[in-house]
Amino acid sequence: MSMGYNLTISILVSILIINIYLAVELSTGIVSRIVRSKQVYTYIDNDYPDTLQIPHPGLPYVALRVEDSEHYSIRASEGSAPEDLAQIEAEWTSIFPSGRGFIYIGPDSREFTISMFHQLHCINNIRRALGSQPVPLYHVQHCMNYLRQMILCASNTRLEPMSRRLKEKRNVTGVDGLGLTHVCRDWSVVYQIFEDEHAQWEKHT
């Protein structure tokens, strides 16, 4: 046999060995992920998953166009009727699912929330403090720091141009982010999971 033929055989054998190695590594990784995904937790102490277990295929992506809203006011204006204040409080209460954003998981029904609802809780507390409602300063400080870290964690890199609206209507140079579309995870799926879990918990209590 020629040297060229032997070299070709050696190259093909090497490629075959590499492909077998990669196939084994890939299948091992897949099996490992499947095993991890099916891990059973006791929900005692630190034995619980890092994130809420979302049924397959997970949270889909949705578009969110940023707009100003007449709803979710900080407080009612002076001279407003009591029902106006009640409406504002009802709107802010509605941002939480049944159970105030808490669910009970595991054999002993351990209570959890998720970061999304913690963040909404903090926004509401800051809103209440700005509206002169009694919120302890340490709680507001905690919420400011928590939201700061969560914003850094998300690191949303959506580009935002200088706002023409601000310049034309208020003679202010800056950004407002209005009218821009963001790609988000579908929060409605999260709400539905919490509603379902809360309903199941109520059935067994």
mmCIF file of N, CA and C in Angstrom, residues 33-41 43 48-59 103 105-106 112-114 189-190 193-194 197:
data_model
loop_
_atom_site.group_PDB
_atom_site.id
_atom_site.type_symbol
_atom_site.label_atom_id
_atom_site.label_comp_id
_atom_site.label_asym_id
_atom_site.label_seq_id
_atom_site.Cartn_x
_atom_site.Cartn_y
_atom_site.Cartn_z
ATOM 1 N N ARG A 33 -28.007 16.080 32.122
ATOM 2 C CA ARG A 33 -29.004 17.140 32.268
ATOM 3 C C ARG A 33 -30.374 16.564 32.569
ATOM 4 N N ILE A 34 -30.690 15.417 31.935
ATOM 5 C CA ILE A 34 -31.983 14.788 32.191
ATOM 6 C C ILE A 34 -32.067 14.329 33.646
ATOM 7 N N VAL A 35 -30.983 13.746 34.130
ATOM 8 C CA VAL A 35 -30.963 13.286 35.522
ATOM 9 C C VAL A 35 -31.134 14.460 36.458
ATOM 10 N N ARG A 36 -30.405 15.552 36.150
ATOM 11 C CA ARG A 36 -30.527 16.722 37.015
ATOM 12 C C ARG A 36 -31.935 17.294 36.968
ATOM 13 N N SER A 37 -32.539 17.308 35.770
ATOM 14 C CA SER A 37 -33.866 17.897 35.644
ATOM 15 C C SER A 37 -34.912 17.086 36.404
ATOM 16 N N LYS A 38 -34.643 15.785 36.591
ATOM 17 C CA LYS A 38 -35.586 14.925 37.296
ATOM 18 C C LYS A 38 -35.206 14.736 38.761
ATOM 19 N N GLN A 39 -34.266 15.537 39.230
ATOM 20 C CA GLN A 39 -33.838 15.418 40.614
ATOM 21 C C GLN A 39 -35.015 15.685 41.548
ATOM 22 N N VAL A 40 -35.096 14.882 42.579
ATOM 23 C CA VAL A 40 -36.154 15.042 43.568
ATOM 24 C C VAL A 40 -35.607 15.854 44.736
ATOM 25 N N TYR A 41 -36.324 16.889 45.103
ATOM 26 C CA TYR A 41 -35.897 17.771 46.187
ATOM 27 C C TYR A 41 -36.776 17.543 47.414
ATOM 28 N N TYR A 43 -36.994 20.056 49.677
ATOM 29 C CA TYR A 43 -37.416 21.414 50.043
ATOM 30 C C TYR A 43 -37.208 21.680 51.528
ATOM 31 N N TYR A 48 -33.459 22.664 47.530
ATOM 32 C CA TYR A 48 -34.545 23.051 46.630
ATOM 33 C C TYR A 48 -33.923 23.629 45.365
ATOM 34 N N PRO A 49 -34.623 23.621 44.230
ATOM 35 C CA PRO A 49 -34.044 24.137 42.976
ATOM 36 C C PRO A 49 -33.844 25.649 43.039
ATOM 37 N N ASP A 50 -32.901 26.128 42.247
ATOM 38 C CA ASP A 50 -32.616 27.566 42.238
ATOM 39 C C ASP A 50 -33.755 28.373 41.637
ATOM 40 N N THR A 51 -34.458 27.781 40.681
ATOM 41 C CA THR A 51 -35.513 28.513 39.987
ATOM 42 C C THR A 51 -36.815 27.721 40.009
ATOM 43 N N LEU A 52 -37.901 28.436 39.787
ATOM 44 C CA LEU A 52 -39.206 27.794 39.698
ATOM 45 C C LEU A 52 -39.205 26.785 38.556
ATOM 46 N N GLN A 53 -39.714 25.604 38.824
ATOM 47 C CA GLN A 53 -39.752 24.558 37.803
ATOM 48 C C GLN A 53 -40.881 24.850 36.815
ATOM 49 N N ILE A 54 -40.509 25.239 35.599
ATOM 50 C CA ILE A 54 -41.466 25.586 34.552
ATOM 51 C C ILE A 54 -41.666 24.367 33.647
ATOM 52 N N PRO A 55 -42.908 23.955 33.410
ATOM 53 C CA PRO A 55 -43.145 22.811 32.521
ATOM 54 C C PRO A 55 -42.561 23.049 31.130
ATOM 55 N N HIS A 56 -42.163 21.980 30.466
ATOM 56 C CA HIS A 56 -41.650 22.048 29.092
ATOM 57 C C HIS A 56 -42.708 22.693 28.170
ATOM 58 N N PRO A 57 -42.332 23.583 27.300
ATOM 59 C CA PRO A 57 -40.982 23.954 26.862
ATOM 60 C C PRO A 57 -40.413 25.174 27.576
ATOM 61 N N GLY A 58 -40.888 25.507 28.750
ATOM 62 C CA GLY A 58 -40.388 26.673 29.457
ATOM 63 C C GLY A 58 -41.136 27.946 29.085
ATOM 64 N N LEU A 59 -40.586 29.070 29.478
ATOM 65 C CA LEU A 59 -41.239 30.354 29.205
ATOM 66 C C LEU A 59 -40.971 30.796 27.769
ATOM 67 N N ILE A 103 -46.223 30.763 46.864
ATOM 68 C CA ILE A 103 -46.745 29.421 46.636
ATOM 69 C C ILE A 103 -46.109 28.473 47.647
ATOM 70 N N ILE A 105 -44.538 24.723 48.155
ATOM 71 C CA ILE A 105 -43.944 23.656 47.362
ATOM 72 C C ILE A 105 -43.326 22.604 48.276
ATOM 73 N N GLY A 106 -43.358 21.365 47.805
ATOM 74 C CA GLY A 106 -42.700 20.285 48.522
ATOM 75 C C GLY A 106 -43.633 19.538 49.445
ATOM 76 N N PHE A 112 -42.666 29.861 49.279
ATOM 77 C CA PHE A 112 -41.687 30.542 48.427
ATOM 78 C C PHE A 112 -42.388 31.649 47.651
ATOM 79 N N THR A 113 -41.583 32.633 47.254
ATOM 80 C CA THR A 113 -41.971 33.543 46.185
ATOM 81 C C THR A 113 -40.882 33.457 45.130
ATOM 82 N N ILE A 114 -40.956 34.272 44.090
ATOM 83 C CA ILE A 114 -39.883 34.330 43.095
ATOM 84 C C ILE A 114 -39.424 35.780 42.984
ATOM 85 N N VAL A 189 -47.433 33.275 31.762
ATOM 86 C CA VAL A 189 -47.261 31.857 32.106
ATOM 87 C C VAL A 189 -46.920 31.717 33.577
ATOM 88 N N VAL A 190 -46.093 32.611 34.077
ATOM 89 C CA VAL A 190 -45.721 32.588 35.493
ATOM 90 C C VAL A 190 -46.952 32.830 36.371
ATOM 91 N N ILE A 193 -49.089 29.712 36.491
ATOM 92 C CA ILE A 193 -48.511 28.684 37.359
ATOM 93 C C ILE A 193 -48.819 28.993 38.816
ATOM 94 N N PHE A 194 -48.678 30.239 39.214
ATOM 95 C CA PHE A 194 -48.940 30.622 40.600
ATOM 96 C C PHE A 194 -50.423 30.461 40.936
ATOM 97 N N GLU A 197 -51.004 26.675 41.273
ATOM 98 C CA GLU A 197 -50.400 26.139 42.499
ATOM 99 C C GLU A 197 -51.185 26.580 43.729
#
